[in-house]
Amino acid sequence: NTHTHDQTNAQRRMNLTEILEQHNALLDLGREHLEKLSSSFREAFDKSAFENAKQNWIGFYHAIDWKTDRWISAVLVFHLVSLMCVVKWRHWEQFQVRMFVILGACSFGAERMNGFLSKRWEMFSTQNYFDERGAFVSVIWNAPLMVNLVIILVNFLRLTVKEMVKMKKAQMKRRFRESQKESGVGAKKKKTKRETKKKQ
């Protein structure tokens, strides 16, 4: 009896050790992906990139007639509302997918929009902000869109890692319960055999 009980406990410890090792491996995988993503962001958005963006924003701020061209403020409000929606409903996957598609389409069509508005700027603006290089559209329109898209992508990665961990935990718990049942059934069978031998 003591030998069988020790074997059962040893098997349970082995199963538990295996489950913990798999759990740690999954957490390490998620941590590795997050570290790679953060390093790529650091490379893309270094100090020089932020400094250039800052100088562009300052130049645009002084060049824009904010009192007359209020449509620019409306565009910035649109970006702010989009950001608030992305953050507020970050757990709603379907909404995140729809926002990603909509914002991606808006960013994809920025060049055509710049060409279209450059021919009709007198209808709504006091000056032509839409040059051939598309600098104004890149700063006022595309840059905030890209920020929102990056936030959605990071959120997608976070949700994916979270679901993977949840599914792996459920799988490991099920396997642990099955191993406990198997060890319990095996112990009962051995006990029944010993009792049968004693009666004989």
PDB file of C-alpha atoms in Angstrom:
ATOM      1  CA  ASN A   1       0.000   0.000   0.000  1.00  0.00           C
ATOM      2  CA  THR A   2       2.754   2.422   0.905  1.00  0.00           C
ATOM      3  CA  HIS A   3       4.635   1.697  -2.328  1.00  0.00           C
ATOM      4  CA  THR A   4       1.517   2.234  -4.465  1.00  0.00           C
ATOM      5  CA  HIS A   5       0.666   5.455  -2.626  1.00  0.00           C
ATOM      6  CA  ASP A   6       4.210   6.755  -3.176  1.00  0.00           C
ATOM      7  CA  GLN A   7       3.998   5.939  -6.888  1.00  0.00           C
ATOM      8  CA  THR A   8       0.673   7.816  -7.158  1.00  0.00           C
ATOM      9  CA  ASN A   9       2.067  10.879  -5.374  1.00  0.00           C
ATOM     10  CA  ALA A  10       5.178  10.811  -7.569  1.00  0.00           C
ATOM     11  CA  GLN A  11       3.025  10.670 -10.703  1.00  0.00           C
ATOM     12  CA  ARG A  12       0.929  13.603  -9.491  1.00  0.00           C
ATOM     13  CA  ARG A  13       4.063  15.642  -8.765  1.00  0.00           C
ATOM     14  CA  MET A  14       5.397  14.878 -12.238  1.00  0.00           C
ATOM     15  CA  ASN A  15       2.116  15.963 -13.862  1.00  0.00           C
ATOM     16  CA  LEU A  16       2.023  19.151 -11.811  1.00  0.00           C
ATOM     17  CA  THR A  17       5.661  19.896 -12.685  1.00  0.00           C
ATOM     18  CA  GLU A  18       4.921  19.392 -16.379  1.00  0.00           C
ATOM     19  CA  ILE A  19       1.906  21.726 -16.187  1.00  0.00           C
ATOM     20  CA  LEU A  20       3.929  24.449 -14.464  1.00  0.00           C
ATOM     21  CA  GLU A  21       6.735  24.123 -17.024  1.00  0.00           C
ATOM     22  CA  GLN A  22       4.278  24.483 -19.918  1.00  0.00           C
ATOM     23  CA  HIS A  23       2.654  27.480 -18.224  1.00  0.00           C
ATOM     24  CA  ASN A  24       6.024  29.192 -17.731  1.00  0.00           C
ATOM     25  CA  ALA A  25       7.005  28.453 -21.337  1.00  0.00           C
ATOM     26  CA  LEU A  26       3.806  30.096 -22.573  1.00  0.00           C
ATOM     27  CA  LEU A  27       4.381  33.176 -20.416  1.00  0.00           C
ATOM     28  CA  ASP A  28       7.968  33.405 -21.691  1.00  0.00           C
ATOM     29  CA  LEU A  29       6.690  33.250 -25.289  1.00  0.00           C
ATOM     30  CA  GLY A  30       4.250  36.120 -24.682  1.00  0.00           C
ATOM     31  CA  ARG A  31       6.944  38.147 -22.913  1.00  0.00           C
ATOM     32  CA  GLU A  32       9.337  37.567 -25.822  1.00  0.00           C
ATOM     33  CA  HIS A  33       6.780  38.830 -28.370  1.00  0.00           C
ATOM     34  CA  LEU A  34       6.087  41.944 -26.286  1.00  0.00           C
ATOM     35  CA  GLU A  35       9.815  42.666 -25.943  1.00  0.00           C
ATOM     36  CA  LYS A  36      10.329  42.336 -29.717  1.00  0.00           C
ATOM     37  CA  LEU A  37       7.393  44.665 -30.369  1.00  0.00           C
ATOM     38  CA  SER A  38       8.634  47.270 -27.883  1.00  0.00           C
ATOM     39  CA  SER A  39      12.158  47.154 -29.348  1.00  0.00           C
ATOM     40  CA  SER A  40      10.793  47.673 -32.871  1.00  0.00           C
ATOM     41  CA  PHE A  41       8.791  50.663 -31.604  1.00  0.00           C
ATOM     42  CA  ARG A  42      11.907  52.128 -29.986  1.00  0.00           C
ATOM     43  CA  GLU A  43      13.818  51.772 -33.250  1.00  0.00           C
ATOM     44  CA  ALA A  44      11.000  53.317 -35.295  1.00  0.00           C
ATOM     45  CA  PHE A  45      10.319  56.179 -32.888  1.00  0.00           C
ATOM     46  CA  ASP A  46      13.760  57.274 -31.778  1.00  0.00           C
ATOM     47  CA  LYS A  47      14.642  60.711 -30.437  1.00  0.00           C
ATOM     48  CA  SER A  48      15.351  62.193 -33.874  1.00  0.00           C
ATOM     49  CA  ALA A  49      11.941  61.070 -35.185  1.00  0.00           C
ATOM     50  CA  PHE A  50      10.167  62.651 -32.217  1.00  0.00           C
ATOM     51  CA  GLU A  51      12.223  65.822 -32.573  1.00  0.00           C
ATOM     52  CA  ASN A  52      11.349  66.111 -36.280  1.00  0.00           C
ATOM     53  CA  ALA A  53       7.683  65.499 -35.544  1.00  0.00           C
ATOM     54  CA  LYS A  54       7.776  68.147 -32.816  1.00  0.00           C
ATOM     55  CA  GLN A  55       9.315  70.725 -35.160  1.00  0.00           C
ATOM     56  CA  ASN A  56       6.730  69.939 -37.857  1.00  0.00           C
ATOM     57  CA  TRP A  57       3.863  70.322 -35.412  1.00  0.00           C
ATOM     58  CA  ILE A  58       5.191  73.647 -34.165  1.00  0.00           C
ATOM     59  CA  GLY A  59       5.585  74.907 -37.728  1.00  0.00           C
ATOM     60  CA  PHE A  60       2.080  73.817 -38.690  1.00  0.00           C
ATOM     61  CA  TYR A  61       0.614  75.291 -35.519  1.00  0.00           C
ATOM     62  CA  HIS A  62       1.935  78.752 -36.348  1.00  0.00           C
ATOM     63  CA  ALA A  63       1.057  78.467 -40.046  1.00  0.00           C
ATOM     64  CA  ILE A  64      -2.607  77.543 -39.475  1.00  0.00           C
ATOM     65  CA  ASP A  65      -5.322  80.159 -39.103  1.00  0.00           C
ATOM     66  CA  TRP A  66      -7.203  78.444 -36.261  1.00  0.00           C
ATOM     67  CA  LYS A  67      -9.928  81.081 -35.961  1.00  0.00           C
ATOM     68  CA  THR A  68     -10.997  80.898 -39.601  1.00  0.00           C
ATOM     69  CA  ASP A  69     -10.100  77.325 -40.615  1.00  0.00           C
ATOM     70  CA  ARG A  70     -12.136  75.588 -37.945  1.00  0.00           C
ATOM     71  CA  TRP A  71     -12.407  72.431 -40.037  1.00  0.00           C
ATOM     72  CA  ILE A  72      -8.865  71.577 -38.914  1.00  0.00           C
ATOM     73  CA  SER A  73     -10.041  71.586 -35.308  1.00  0.00           C
ATOM     74  CA  ALA A  74     -12.872  69.258 -36.362  1.00  0.00           C
ATOM     75  CA  VAL A  75     -10.310  66.851 -37.861  1.00  0.00           C
ATOM     76  CA  LEU A  76      -8.317  66.829 -34.614  1.00  0.00           C
ATOM     77  CA  VAL A  77     -11.519  66.238 -32.627  1.00  0.00           C
ATOM     78  CA  PHE A  78     -12.247  63.276 -34.905  1.00  0.00           C
ATOM     79  CA  HIS A  79      -8.836  61.769 -34.062  1.00  0.00           C
ATOM     80  CA  LEU A  80      -9.356  62.390 -30.356  1.00  0.00           C
ATOM     81  CA  VAL A  81     -12.801  60.751 -30.383  1.00  0.00           C
ATOM     82  CA  SER A  82     -11.374  57.791 -32.337  1.00  0.00           C
ATOM     83  CA  LEU A  83      -8.634  57.374 -29.734  1.00  0.00           C
ATOM     84  CA  MET A  84     -11.143  57.524 -26.871  1.00  0.00           C
ATOM     85  CA  CYS A  85     -13.337  54.900 -28.569  1.00  0.00           C
ATOM     86  CA  VAL A  86     -10.370  52.594 -29.179  1.00  0.00           C
ATOM     87  CA  VAL A  87      -9.312  52.819 -25.524  1.00  0.00           C
ATOM     88  CA  LYS A  88     -12.826  52.592 -24.058  1.00  0.00           C
ATOM     89  CA  TRP A  89     -13.866  49.518 -26.052  1.00  0.00           C
ATOM     90  CA  ARG A  90     -10.455  47.832 -26.068  1.00  0.00           C
ATOM     91  CA  HIS A  91     -12.017  44.562 -24.813  1.00  0.00           C
ATOM     92  CA  TRP A  92     -14.602  44.452 -27.629  1.00  0.00           C
ATOM     93  CA  GLU A  93     -12.813  42.584 -30.405  1.00  0.00           C
ATOM     94  CA  GLN A  94     -15.398  43.162 -33.145  1.00  0.00           C
ATOM     95  CA  PHE A  95     -15.341  46.911 -32.555  1.00  0.00           C
ATOM     96  CA  GLN A  96     -11.536  46.900 -32.639  1.00  0.00           C
ATOM     97  CA  VAL A  97     -11.550  45.059 -35.976  1.00  0.00           C
ATOM     98  CA  ARG A  98     -14.056  47.519 -37.475  1.00  0.00           C
ATOM     99  CA  MET A  99     -12.077  50.516 -36.230  1.00  0.00           C
ATOM    100  CA  PHE A 100      -8.873  49.049 -37.644  1.00  0.00           C
ATOM    101  CA  VAL A 101     -10.481  48.570 -41.073  1.00  0.00           C
ATOM    102  CA  ILE A 102     -12.030  52.065 -41.093  1.00  0.00           C
ATOM    103  CA  LEU A 103      -8.904  53.876 -39.899  1.00  0.00           C
ATOM    104  CA  GLY A 104      -6.718  51.802 -42.212  1.00  0.00           C
ATOM    105  CA  ALA A 105      -8.916  52.744 -45.187  1.00  0.00           C
ATOM    106  CA  CYS A 106      -8.711  56.418 -44.176  1.00  0.00           C
ATOM    107  CA  SER A 107      -4.923  56.213 -44.010  1.00  0.00           C
ATOM    108  CA  PHE A 108      -4.707  54.304 -47.302  1.00  0.00           C
ATOM    109  CA  GLY A 109      -6.719  56.972 -49.119  1.00  0.00           C
ATOM    110  CA  ALA A 110      -4.759  59.919 -47.722  1.00  0.00           C
ATOM    111  CA  GLU A 111      -2.792  60.512 -50.930  1.00  0.00           C
ATOM    112  CA  ARG A 112      -5.885  60.583 -53.148  1.00  0.00           C
ATOM    113  CA  MET A 113      -7.650  62.781 -50.616  1.00  0.00           C
ATOM    114  CA  ASN A 114      -4.733  65.226 -50.717  1.00  0.00           C
ATOM    115  CA  GLY A 115      -4.915  65.464 -54.506  1.00  0.00           C
ATOM    116  CA  PHE A 116      -8.693  65.860 -54.443  1.00  0.00           C
ATOM    117  CA  LEU A 117      -8.681  68.604 -51.787  1.00  0.00           C
ATOM    118  CA  SER A 118      -5.774  70.487 -53.386  1.00  0.00           C
ATOM    119  CA  LYS A 119      -8.074  71.302 -56.331  1.00  0.00           C
ATOM    120  CA  ARG A 120     -11.033  72.364 -54.148  1.00  0.00           C
ATOM    121  CA  TRP A 121      -9.445  74.015 -51.110  1.00  0.00           C
ATOM    122  CA  GLU A 122     -11.071  77.406 -51.817  1.00  0.00           C
ATOM    123  CA  MET A 123     -14.491  75.930 -51.008  1.00  0.00           C
ATOM    124  CA  PHE A 124     -13.710  75.419 -47.296  1.00  0.00           C
ATOM    125  CA  SER A 125     -10.299  76.936 -46.446  1.00  0.00           C
ATOM    126  CA  THR A 126      -8.546  80.309 -46.455  1.00  0.00           C
ATOM    127  CA  GLN A 127      -5.290  78.884 -47.840  1.00  0.00           C
ATOM    128  CA  ASN A 128      -4.078  75.784 -49.679  1.00  0.00           C
ATOM    129  CA  TYR A 129      -2.604  73.375 -47.113  1.00  0.00           C
ATOM    130  CA  PHE A 130      -2.480  70.488 -49.590  1.00  0.00           C
ATOM    131  CA  ASP A 131       0.906  70.626 -51.282  1.00  0.00           C
ATOM    132  CA  GLU A 132       2.225  67.970 -53.670  1.00  0.00           C
ATOM    133  CA  ARG A 133       4.349  66.279 -50.990  1.00  0.00           C
ATOM    134  CA  GLY A 134       1.331  65.901 -48.728  1.00  0.00           C
ATOM    135  CA  ALA A 135       3.144  67.183 -45.648  1.00  0.00           C
ATOM    136  CA  PHE A 136       0.026  68.727 -44.116  1.00  0.00           C
ATOM    137  CA  VAL A 137      -2.071  65.598 -44.644  1.00  0.00           C
ATOM    138  CA  SER A 138       0.733  63.446 -43.230  1.00  0.00           C
ATOM    139  CA  VAL A 139       0.910  65.459 -40.017  1.00  0.00           C
ATOM    140  CA  ILE A 140      -2.738  66.362 -39.434  1.00  0.00           C
ATOM    141  CA  TRP A 141      -4.392  63.250 -40.880  1.00  0.00           C
ATOM    142  CA  ASN A 142      -2.044  60.295 -41.293  1.00  0.00           C
ATOM    143  CA  ALA A 143       0.077  60.585 -38.147  1.00  0.00           C
ATOM    144  CA  PRO A 144      -2.858  60.421 -35.675  1.00  0.00           C
ATOM    145  CA  LEU A 145      -4.387  57.583 -37.705  1.00  0.00           C
ATOM    146  CA  MET A 146      -1.152  55.612 -37.450  1.00  0.00           C
ATOM    147  CA  VAL A 147      -1.057  56.179 -33.686  1.00  0.00           C
ATOM    148  CA  ASN A 148      -4.567  54.740 -33.345  1.00  0.00           C
ATOM    149  CA  LEU A 149      -3.705  51.807 -35.620  1.00  0.00           C
ATOM    150  CA  VAL A 150      -0.591  50.981 -33.582  1.00  0.00           C
ATOM    151  CA  ILE A 151      -2.644  51.091 -30.364  1.00  0.00           C
ATOM    152  CA  ILE A 152      -5.180  48.671 -31.894  1.00  0.00           C
ATOM    153  CA  LEU A 153      -2.383  46.313 -33.014  1.00  0.00           C
ATOM    154  CA  VAL A 154      -0.819  46.315 -29.547  1.00  0.00           C
ATOM    155  CA  ASN A 155      -4.251  45.631 -28.061  1.00  0.00           C
ATOM    156  CA  PHE A 156      -4.751  42.752 -30.513  1.00  0.00           C
ATOM    157  CA  LEU A 157      -1.457  41.250 -29.395  1.00  0.00           C
ATOM    158  CA  ARG A 158      -2.406  41.665 -25.731  1.00  0.00           C
ATOM    159  CA  LEU A 159      -5.796  40.004 -26.263  1.00  0.00           C
ATOM    160  CA  THR A 160      -4.206  37.170 -28.252  1.00  0.00           C
ATOM    161  CA  VAL A 161      -1.622  36.425 -25.549  1.00  0.00           C
ATOM    162  CA  LYS A 162      -4.338  36.615 -22.888  1.00  0.00           C
ATOM    163  CA  GLU A 163      -6.554  34.132 -24.761  1.00  0.00           C
ATOM    164  CA  MET A 164      -3.599  31.804 -25.362  1.00  0.00           C
ATOM    165  CA  VAL A 165      -2.764  31.790 -21.648  1.00  0.00           C
ATOM    166  CA  LYS A 166      -6.415  31.225 -20.733  1.00  0.00           C
ATOM    167  CA  MET A 167      -6.789  28.321 -23.177  1.00  0.00           C
ATOM    168  CA  LYS A 168      -3.502  26.757 -22.075  1.00  0.00           C
ATOM    169  CA  LYS A 169      -4.487  27.003 -18.409  1.00  0.00           C
ATOM    170  CA  ALA A 170      -7.820  25.312 -19.130  1.00  0.00           C
ATOM    171  CA  GLN A 171      -6.055  22.584 -21.115  1.00  0.00           C
ATOM    172  CA  MET A 172      -3.504  21.996 -18.361  1.00  0.00           C
ATOM    173  CA  LYS A 173      -6.215  21.861 -15.675  1.00  0.00           C
ATOM    174  CA  ARG A 174      -8.156  19.313 -17.734  1.00  0.00           C
ATOM    175  CA  ARG A 175      -5.073  17.176 -18.243  1.00  0.00           C
ATOM    176  CA  PHE A 176      -4.264  17.378 -14.540  1.00  0.00           C
ATOM    177  CA  ARG A 177      -7.793  16.253 -13.601  1.00  0.00           C
ATOM    178  CA  GLU A 178      -7.595  13.412 -16.109  1.00  0.00           C
ATOM    179  CA  SER A 179      -4.258  12.282 -14.692  1.00  0.00           C
ATOM    180  CA  GLN A 180      -5.704  12.375 -11.176  1.00  0.00           C
ATOM    181  CA  LYS A 181      -8.679  10.284 -12.293  1.00  0.00           C
ATOM    182  CA  GLU A 182      -6.400   7.780 -14.028  1.00  0.00           C
ATOM    183  CA  SER A 183      -4.167   7.471 -10.970  1.00  0.00           C
ATOM    184  CA  GLY A 184      -7.254   7.073  -8.737  1.00  0.00           C
ATOM    185  CA  VAL A 185      -8.745   4.391 -10.978  1.00  0.00           C
ATOM    186  CA  GLY A 186      -5.424   2.549 -11.101  1.00  0.00           C
ATOM    187  CA  ALA A 187      -5.126   2.615  -7.307  1.00  0.00           C
ATOM    188  CA  LYS A 188      -8.679   1.295  -6.935  1.00  0.00           C
ATOM    189  CA  LYS A 189      -7.997  -1.560  -9.372  1.00  0.00           C
ATOM    190  CA  LYS A 190      -4.851  -2.561  -7.489  1.00  0.00           C
ATOM    191  CA  LYS A 191      -6.697  -2.404  -4.186  1.00  0.00           C
ATOM    192  CA  THR A 192      -9.496  -4.602  -5.580  1.00  0.00           C
ATOM    193  CA  LYS A 193      -6.980  -7.168  -6.831  1.00  0.00           C
ATOM    194  CA  ARG A 194      -5.263  -7.329  -3.449  1.00  0.00           C
ATOM    195  CA  GLU A 195      -8.606  -7.793  -1.670  1.00  0.00           C
ATOM    196  CA  THR A 196      -9.534 -10.557  -4.114  1.00  0.00           C
ATOM    197  CA  LYS A 197      -6.233 -12.332  -3.503  1.00  0.00           C
ATOM    198  CA  LYS A 198      -6.738 -12.113   0.263  1.00  0.00           C
ATOM    199  CA  LYS A 199     -10.222 -13.655   0.027  1.00  0.00           C
ATOM    200  CA  GLN A 200      -8.836 -16.525  -2.062  1.00  0.00           C
TER     201      GLN A 200
END
